[in-house]
Amino acid sequence: MATVSIPACTSALLLDIEGTTTPITFVKDILFPYIREHLEDYLSSHWEEDECKQDVHLLKKQIEEDMKQNRACRVHTVDQTVHTDEEKAIKEVVDNVLWQMAADRKSTALKQLQGHMWRAAYTSGRIKGEIYQDVTPSIKIWRAKGLKVYIYSSGSIEAQKLLFGYSDEGDVLDLFDGHFDTTIGAKIDAKSYERIAERIGCQPEEITFLTDVTREAKAAEEAGVNVVVVVRPGNMELTDEERAHYNLITSFSQLELTG
């Protein structure tokens, strides 16, 4: 694949994680199974702690919102006040979390709980974040040329920082100028990218967004953001129309800075 030039007006690069900086297999084969395998034990151990209580409270609010929107939901109540039957209450949370994960939900409530669980795994050394080999050297070049680099992922900001703070290349958090997650809006909503531009302090057309998901690319384009689609092993296949429409790279090293 040939190099792709980004507009000379670009002042910031916005990076997706899964399928862009990090193999999809790391998320699907390591991070998500860790949650499924350790969820019940984690909740039992931390149930009375404030952080866990807040996580469960957010899940309860999400379920209420789902019911208002008539979205199917396996569990209709997460009642943290049921101290007389703690196991039943924990089971309700477990069922809901597993249902959300099976449905590939991106809810902030789910991502927050997952982030808190992954923190324990990263800090204990049980998990190390995986980063494609072309990512770190490329970001260093971009930064040396004066560009800002930000992360925008469905995973919580805490989960993002854990991945890059406890990566197989060590702590590389100093490569990034900031992090965004779904608290700023969904990645398939154009307004999210407008908010990010406002937060960064630049115009949307001054941002180049790298992602492997064309629905996200479409939303970013609608906001006026420049888009490059990243093609990595295991990523979703692109249609012929998508291949013709988007600038494509298979490595960050193919991104050429102009100006």
mmCIF file of C-alpha atoms in Angstrom:
data_model
loop_
_atom_site.group_PDB
_atom_site.id
_atom_site.type_symbol
_atom_site.label_atom_id
_atom_site.label_comp_id
_atom_site.label_asym_id
_atom_site.label_seq_id
_atom_site.Cartn_x
_atom_site.Cartn_y
_atom_site.Cartn_z
ATOM 1 C CA MET A 1 0.000 0.000 0.000
ATOM 2 C CA ALA A 2 1.322 3.466 -0.934
ATOM 3 C CA THR A 3 1.915 6.292 1.503
ATOM 4 C CA VAL A 4 -0.997 8.550 2.412
ATOM 5 C CA SER A 5 -0.465 12.277 2.813
ATOM 6 C CA ILE A 6 -2.447 14.103 5.443
ATOM 7 C CA PRO A 7 -3.507 17.733 4.950
ATOM 8 C CA ALA A 8 -0.927 20.395 5.744
ATOM 9 C CA CYS A 9 -3.433 22.063 8.079
ATOM 10 C CA THR A 10 -3.421 19.012 10.404
ATOM 11 C CA SER A 11 -2.408 19.934 13.944
ATOM 12 C CA ALA A 12 -3.688 16.840 15.778
ATOM 13 C CA LEU A 13 -3.933 13.108 15.163
ATOM 14 C CA LEU A 14 -6.777 11.214 16.825
ATOM 15 C CA LEU A 15 -6.240 7.475 17.182
ATOM 16 C CA ASP A 16 -8.617 4.588 17.740
ATOM 17 C CA ILE A 17 -7.182 1.647 19.724
ATOM 18 C CA GLU A 18 -8.721 -1.729 18.824
ATOM 19 C CA GLY A 19 -7.645 -2.670 15.305
ATOM 20 C CA THR A 20 -5.630 0.544 14.941
ATOM 21 C CA THR A 21 -2.892 0.824 17.579
ATOM 22 C CA THR A 22 -3.584 -2.598 19.065
ATOM 23 C CA PRO A 23 -4.492 -6.015 17.600
ATOM 24 C CA ILE A 24 -8.178 -6.905 17.797
ATOM 25 C CA THR A 25 -7.063 -10.298 19.134
ATOM 26 C CA PHE A 26 -5.661 -8.636 22.276
ATOM 27 C CA VAL A 27 -9.083 -7.253 23.128
ATOM 28 C CA LYS A 28 -11.123 -10.283 22.071
ATOM 29 C CA ASP A 29 -8.790 -13.054 23.249
ATOM 30 C CA ILE A 30 -7.243 -11.517 26.381
ATOM 31 C CA LEU A 31 -9.124 -8.517 27.772
ATOM 32 C CA PHE A 32 -12.716 -9.674 27.296
ATOM 33 C CA PRO A 33 -12.150 -13.284 28.467
ATOM 34 C CA TYR A 34 -10.454 -11.898 31.591
ATOM 35 C CA ILE A 35 -13.675 -10.050 32.468
ATOM 36 C CA ARG A 36 -15.875 -13.096 31.854
ATOM 37 C CA GLU A 37 -13.638 -15.378 33.908
ATOM 38 C CA HIS A 38 -13.097 -13.059 36.901
ATOM 39 C CA LEU A 39 -16.283 -10.952 37.040
ATOM 40 C CA GLU A 40 -18.147 -12.805 39.788
ATOM 41 C CA ASP A 41 -15.065 -13.127 42.024
ATOM 42 C CA TYR A 42 -14.213 -9.439 41.506
ATOM 43 C CA LEU A 43 -17.714 -8.295 42.487
ATOM 44 C CA SER A 44 -17.775 -10.572 45.535
ATOM 45 C CA SER A 45 -14.420 -9.213 46.721
ATOM 46 C CA HIS A 46 -15.216 -5.512 46.139
ATOM 47 C CA TRP A 47 -19.008 -5.373 46.600
ATOM 48 C CA GLU A 48 -18.946 -3.128 49.681
ATOM 49 C CA GLU A 49 -16.326 -0.718 48.303
ATOM 50 C CA ASP A 50 -17.411 2.730 47.104
ATOM 51 C CA GLU A 51 -15.926 2.311 43.634
ATOM 52 C CA CYS A 52 -17.792 -0.934 43.070
ATOM 53 C CA LYS A 53 -21.002 0.585 44.397
ATOM 54 C CA GLN A 54 -20.655 3.428 41.903
ATOM 55 C CA ASP A 55 -20.082 0.954 39.063
ATOM 56 C CA VAL A 56 -23.238 -0.970 39.979
ATOM 57 C CA HIS A 57 -25.196 2.300 40.300
ATOM 58 C CA LEU A 58 -24.182 3.250 36.730
ATOM 59 C CA LEU A 59 -25.219 -0.175 35.462
ATOM 60 C CA LYS A 60 -28.609 0.256 37.111
ATOM 61 C CA LYS A 61 -29.082 3.641 35.420
ATOM 62 C CA GLN A 62 -28.103 2.103 32.075
ATOM 63 C CA ILE A 63 -30.708 -0.656 32.489
ATOM 64 C CA GLU A 64 -33.382 1.928 33.298
ATOM 65 C CA GLU A 65 -32.427 3.864 30.156
ATOM 66 C CA ASP A 66 -32.525 0.665 28.080
ATOM 67 C CA MET A 67 -36.014 -0.098 29.349
ATOM 68 C CA LYS A 68 -37.195 3.430 28.481
ATOM 69 C CA GLN A 69 -35.814 2.995 24.960
ATOM 70 C CA ASN A 70 -37.450 -0.465 24.708
ATOM 71 C CA ARG A 71 -34.075 -2.088 24.135
ATOM 72 C CA ALA A 72 -33.968 -5.785 24.968
ATOM 73 C CA CYS A 73 -32.243 -6.441 28.258
ATOM 74 C CA ARG A 74 -31.629 -9.782 29.886
ATOM 75 C CA VAL A 75 -31.830 -8.422 33.428
ATOM 76 C CA HIS A 76 -34.384 -5.854 34.515
ATOM 77 C CA THR A 77 -33.102 -4.983 37.956
ATOM 78 C CA VAL A 78 -29.740 -4.417 39.556
ATOM 79 C CA ASP A 79 -30.566 -3.669 43.161
ATOM 80 C CA GLN A 80 -27.494 -2.920 45.223
ATOM 81 C CA THR A 81 -29.528 -2.486 48.403
ATOM 82 C CA VAL A 82 -30.224 -6.225 48.626
ATOM 83 C CA HIS A 83 -27.661 -6.957 51.308
ATOM 84 C CA THR A 84 -29.745 -9.875 52.623
ATOM 85 C CA ASP A 85 -29.187 -11.723 49.382
ATOM 86 C CA GLU A 86 -25.860 -10.448 48.147
ATOM 87 C CA GLU A 87 -25.261 -13.440 45.916
ATOM 88 C CA LYS A 88 -28.547 -12.810 44.084
ATOM 89 C CA ALA A 89 -27.663 -9.150 43.565
ATOM 90 C CA ILE A 90 -24.178 -10.035 42.288
ATOM 91 C CA LYS A 91 -25.679 -12.632 39.940
ATOM 92 C CA GLU A 92 -27.953 -9.943 38.482
ATOM 93 C CA VAL A 93 -24.941 -7.717 37.778
ATOM 94 C CA VAL A 94 -22.976 -10.607 36.274
ATOM 95 C CA ASP A 95 -25.882 -11.550 33.991
ATOM 96 C CA ASN A 96 -26.299 -7.976 32.796
ATOM 97 C CA VAL A 97 -22.593 -7.409 32.162
ATOM 98 C CA LEU A 98 -22.279 -10.665 30.216
ATOM 99 C CA TRP A 99 -25.405 -9.770 28.217
ATOM 100 C CA GLN A 100 -23.948 -6.360 27.334
ATOM 101 C CA MET A 101 -20.618 -7.908 26.329
ATOM 102 C CA ALA A 102 -22.315 -10.546 24.156
ATOM 103 C CA ALA A 103 -24.236 -7.745 22.435
ATOM 104 C CA ASP A 104 -20.966 -5.767 21.994
ATOM 105 C CA ARG A 105 -22.445 -2.837 23.888
ATOM 106 C CA LYS A 106 -20.286 0.283 24.322
ATOM 107 C CA SER A 107 -22.095 1.700 27.354
ATOM 108 C CA THR A 108 -20.103 3.917 29.696
ATOM 109 C CA ALA A 109 -21.355 1.871 32.673
ATOM 110 C CA LEU A 110 -19.953 -1.344 31.209
ATOM 111 C CA LYS A 111 -16.661 0.235 30.158
ATOM 112 C CA GLN A 112 -16.123 1.767 33.608
ATOM 113 C CA LEU A 113 -16.507 -1.569 35.412
ATOM 114 C CA GLN A 114 -14.267 -3.301 32.879
ATOM 115 C CA GLY A 115 -11.635 -0.598 33.328
ATOM 116 C CA HIS A 116 -11.582 -1.090 37.086
ATOM 117 C CA MET A 117 -11.193 -4.852 36.658
ATOM 118 C CA TRP A 118 -8.414 -4.502 34.108
ATOM 119 C CA ARG A 119 -6.550 -2.128 36.428
ATOM 120 C CA ALA A 120 -6.042 -4.973 38.893
ATOM 121 C CA ALA A 121 -4.833 -7.255 36.099
ATOM 122 C CA TYR A 122 -2.390 -4.744 34.617
ATOM 123 C CA THR A 123 -0.899 -3.589 37.908
ATOM 124 C CA SER A 124 -0.365 -7.188 39.045
ATOM 125 C CA GLY A 125 1.408 -8.035 35.764
ATOM 126 C CA ARG A 126 -1.189 -10.586 34.662
ATOM 127 C CA ILE A 127 -1.875 -8.529 31.517
ATOM 128 C CA LYS A 128 0.393 -6.360 29.356
ATOM 129 C CA GLY A 129 -1.017 -4.059 26.684
ATOM 130 C CA GLU A 130 -0.156 -4.979 23.100
ATOM 131 C CA ILE A 131 0.836 -2.292 20.596
ATOM 132 C CA TYR A 132 1.671 -2.749 16.913
ATOM 133 C CA GLN A 133 5.406 -2.259 16.312
ATOM 134 C CA ASP A 134 4.913 0.639 13.869
ATOM 135 C CA VAL A 135 2.884 2.719 16.341
ATOM 136 C CA THR A 136 5.416 4.068 18.840
ATOM 137 C CA PRO A 137 8.137 5.086 16.317
ATOM 138 C CA SER A 138 5.552 6.837 14.116
ATOM 139 C CA ILE A 139 4.016 8.783 16.991
ATOM 140 C CA LYS A 140 7.488 9.957 18.029
ATOM 141 C CA ILE A 141 8.061 11.296 14.504
ATOM 142 C CA TRP A 142 4.685 13.055 14.472
ATOM 143 C CA ARG A 143 5.319 14.671 17.832
ATOM 144 C CA ALA A 144 8.814 15.765 16.783
ATOM 145 C CA LYS A 145 7.140 17.609 13.899
ATOM 146 C CA GLY A 146 4.867 19.453 16.329
ATOM 147 C CA LEU A 147 1.683 17.426 16.030
ATOM 148 C CA LYS A 148 -0.507 16.619 19.026
ATOM 149 C CA VAL A 149 -1.639 12.998 19.415
ATOM 150 C CA TYR A 150 -4.854 11.933 21.158
ATOM 151 C CA ILE A 151 -6.671 8.647 21.767
ATOM 152 C CA TYR A 152 -10.422 8.184 21.189
ATOM 153 C CA SER A 153 -11.707 4.748 22.155
ATOM 154 C CA SER A 154 -14.922 3.120 23.353
ATOM 155 C CA GLY A 155 -12.902 1.770 26.277
ATOM 156 C CA SER A 156 -12.823 4.047 29.320
ATOM 157 C CA ILE A 157 -10.022 6.590 29.657
ATOM 158 C CA GLU A 158 -8.729 4.587 32.609
ATOM 159 C CA ALA A 159 -8.617 1.414 30.480
ATOM 160 C CA GLN A 160 -6.786 3.318 27.732
ATOM 161 C CA LYS A 161 -4.168 4.588 30.156
ATOM 162 C CA LEU A 162 -3.678 1.111 31.598
ATOM 163 C CA LEU A 163 -3.083 -0.387 28.155
ATOM 164 C CA PHE A 164 -0.424 2.188 27.259
ATOM 165 C CA GLY A 165 0.934 2.538 30.787
ATOM 166 C CA TYR A 166 1.514 -1.207 31.196
ATOM 167 C CA SER A 167 2.303 -2.121 27.584
ATOM 168 C CA ASP A 168 4.719 -4.645 26.126
ATOM 169 C CA GLU A 169 6.898 -1.592 25.363
ATOM 170 C CA GLY A 170 6.671 -0.277 28.915
ATOM 171 C CA ASP A 171 4.979 2.983 29.904
ATOM 172 C CA VAL A 172 4.355 4.995 26.706
ATOM 173 C CA LEU A 173 1.696 7.354 28.056
ATOM 174 C CA ASP A 174 3.928 10.367 27.460
ATOM 175 C CA LEU A 175 3.323 9.890 23.714
ATOM 176 C CA PHE A 176 -0.246 11.156 24.088
ATOM 177 C CA ASP A 177 -1.592 14.642 24.718
ATOM 178 C CA GLY A 178 -4.987 13.438 25.909
ATOM 179 C CA HIS A 179 -7.648 10.726 25.922
ATOM 180 C CA PHE A 180 -11.337 10.610 25.000
ATOM 181 C CA ASP A 181 -13.955 7.914 25.587
ATOM 182 C CA THR A 182 -17.732 7.561 25.248
ATOM 183 C CA THR A 183 -18.340 10.189 27.932
ATOM 184 C CA ILE A 184 -17.762 12.731 25.123
ATOM 185 C CA GLY A 185 -20.209 10.846 22.893
ATOM 186 C CA ALA A 186 -20.533 7.732 20.758
ATOM 187 C CA LYS A 187 -17.890 7.154 18.089
ATOM 188 C CA ILE A 188 -20.567 6.831 15.398
ATOM 189 C CA ASP A 189 -22.001 10.273 16.232
ATOM 190 C CA ALA A 190 -20.567 13.225 14.279
ATOM 191 C CA LYS A 191 -21.169 15.575 17.213
ATOM 192 C CA SER A 192 -18.602 13.609 19.273
ATOM 193 C CA TYR A 193 -15.845 14.694 16.890
ATOM 194 C CA GLU A 194 -17.047 18.298 16.994
ATOM 195 C CA ARG A 195 -16.830 18.183 20.800
ATOM 196 C CA ILE A 196 -13.337 16.695 20.634
ATOM 197 C CA ALA A 197 -12.185 19.476 18.287
ATOM 198 C CA GLU A 198 -13.613 22.039 20.676
ATOM 199 C CA ARG A 199 -11.928 20.352 23.646
ATOM 200 C CA ILE A 200 -8.579 20.180 21.841
ATOM 201 C CA GLY A 201 -8.933 23.791 20.743
ATOM 202 C CA CYS A 202 -8.830 23.425 16.971
ATOM 203 C CA GLN A 203 -11.130 23.155 13.966
ATOM 204 C CA PRO A 204 -12.399 19.688 12.906
ATOM 205 C CA GLU A 205 -10.527 19.964 9.586
ATOM 206 C CA GLU A 206 -7.268 20.297 11.541
ATOM 207 C CA ILE A 207 -7.731 16.766 12.957
ATOM 208 C CA THR A 208 -6.852 13.502 11.198
ATOM 209 C CA PHE A 209 -8.618 10.461 12.666
ATOM 210 C CA LEU A 210 -7.192 6.939 12.280
ATOM 211 C CA THR A 211 -9.664 4.083 12.715
ATOM 212 C CA ASP A 212 -10.451 0.642 11.321
ATOM 213 C CA VAL A 213 -14.250 1.088 11.594
ATOM 214 C CA THR A 214 -15.938 2.754 8.632
ATOM 215 C CA ARG A 215 -19.035 3.766 10.649
ATOM 216 C CA GLU A 216 -16.720 5.814 12.857
ATOM 217 C CA ALA A 217 -14.900 7.154 9.796
ATOM 218 C CA LYS A 218 -18.227 8.261 8.290
ATOM 219 C CA ALA A 219 -19.232 10.092 11.478
ATOM 220 C CA ALA A 220 -15.860 11.851 11.675
ATOM 221 C CA GLU A 221 -16.125 12.898 8.026
ATOM 222 C CA GLU A 222 -19.572 14.348 8.662
ATOM 223 C CA ALA A 223 -17.996 16.530 11.364
ATOM 224 C CA GLY A 224 -15.359 17.765 8.905
ATOM 225 C CA VAL A 225 -12.518 15.635 10.286
ATOM 226 C CA ASN A 226 -9.953 14.136 7.874
ATOM 227 C CA VAL A 227 -10.028 10.305 8.015
ATOM 228 C CA VAL A 228 -7.579 7.494 7.301
ATOM 229 C CA VAL A 229 -8.805 3.898 7.601
ATOM 230 C CA VAL A 230 -6.319 1.429 9.081
ATOM 231 C CA VAL A 231 -6.260 -2.088 7.607
ATOM 232 C CA ARG A 232 -4.809 -4.636 10.045
ATOM 233 C CA PRO A 233 -4.973 -8.454 10.306
ATOM 234 C CA GLY A 234 -8.313 -9.547 11.750
ATOM 235 C CA ASN A 235 -10.053 -6.213 11.117
ATOM 236 C CA MET A 236 -13.458 -6.180 9.450
ATOM 237 C CA GLU A 237 -13.260 -6.570 5.676
ATOM 238 C CA LEU A 238 -13.928 -3.388 3.722
ATOM 239 C CA THR A 239 -16.328 -3.268 0.790
ATOM 240 C CA ASP A 240 -15.041 -2.257 -2.650
ATOM 241 C CA GLU A 241 -16.916 1.019 -2.234
ATOM 242 C CA GLU A 242 -15.217 1.696 1.116
ATOM 243 C CA ARG A 243 -11.798 0.864 -0.324
ATOM 244 C CA ALA A 244 -12.400 3.323 -3.132
ATOM 245 C CA HIS A 245 -13.691 6.073 -0.851
ATOM 246 C CA TYR A 246 -11.179 6.091 2.025
ATOM 247 C CA ASN A 247 -7.442 6.600 2.245
ATOM 248 C CA LEU A 248 -6.067 3.269 3.539
ATOM 249 C CA ILE A 249 -2.886 2.321 5.399
ATOM 250 C CA THR A 250 -1.648 -0.977 6.827
ATOM 251 C CA SER A 251 1.014 0.698 9.001
ATOM 252 C CA PHE A 252 1.360 4.080 10.697
ATOM 253 C CA SER A 253 4.688 4.455 8.868
ATOM 254 C CA GLN A 254 2.724 4.949 5.618
ATOM 255 C CA LEU A 255 1.281 8.222 6.883
ATOM 256 C CA GLU A 256 3.135 11.101 5.265
ATOM 257 C CA LEU A 257 3.143 14.544 6.838
ATOM 258 C CA THR A 258 3.043 17.476 4.414
ATOM 259 C CA GLY A 259 3.933 21.064 5.088
#
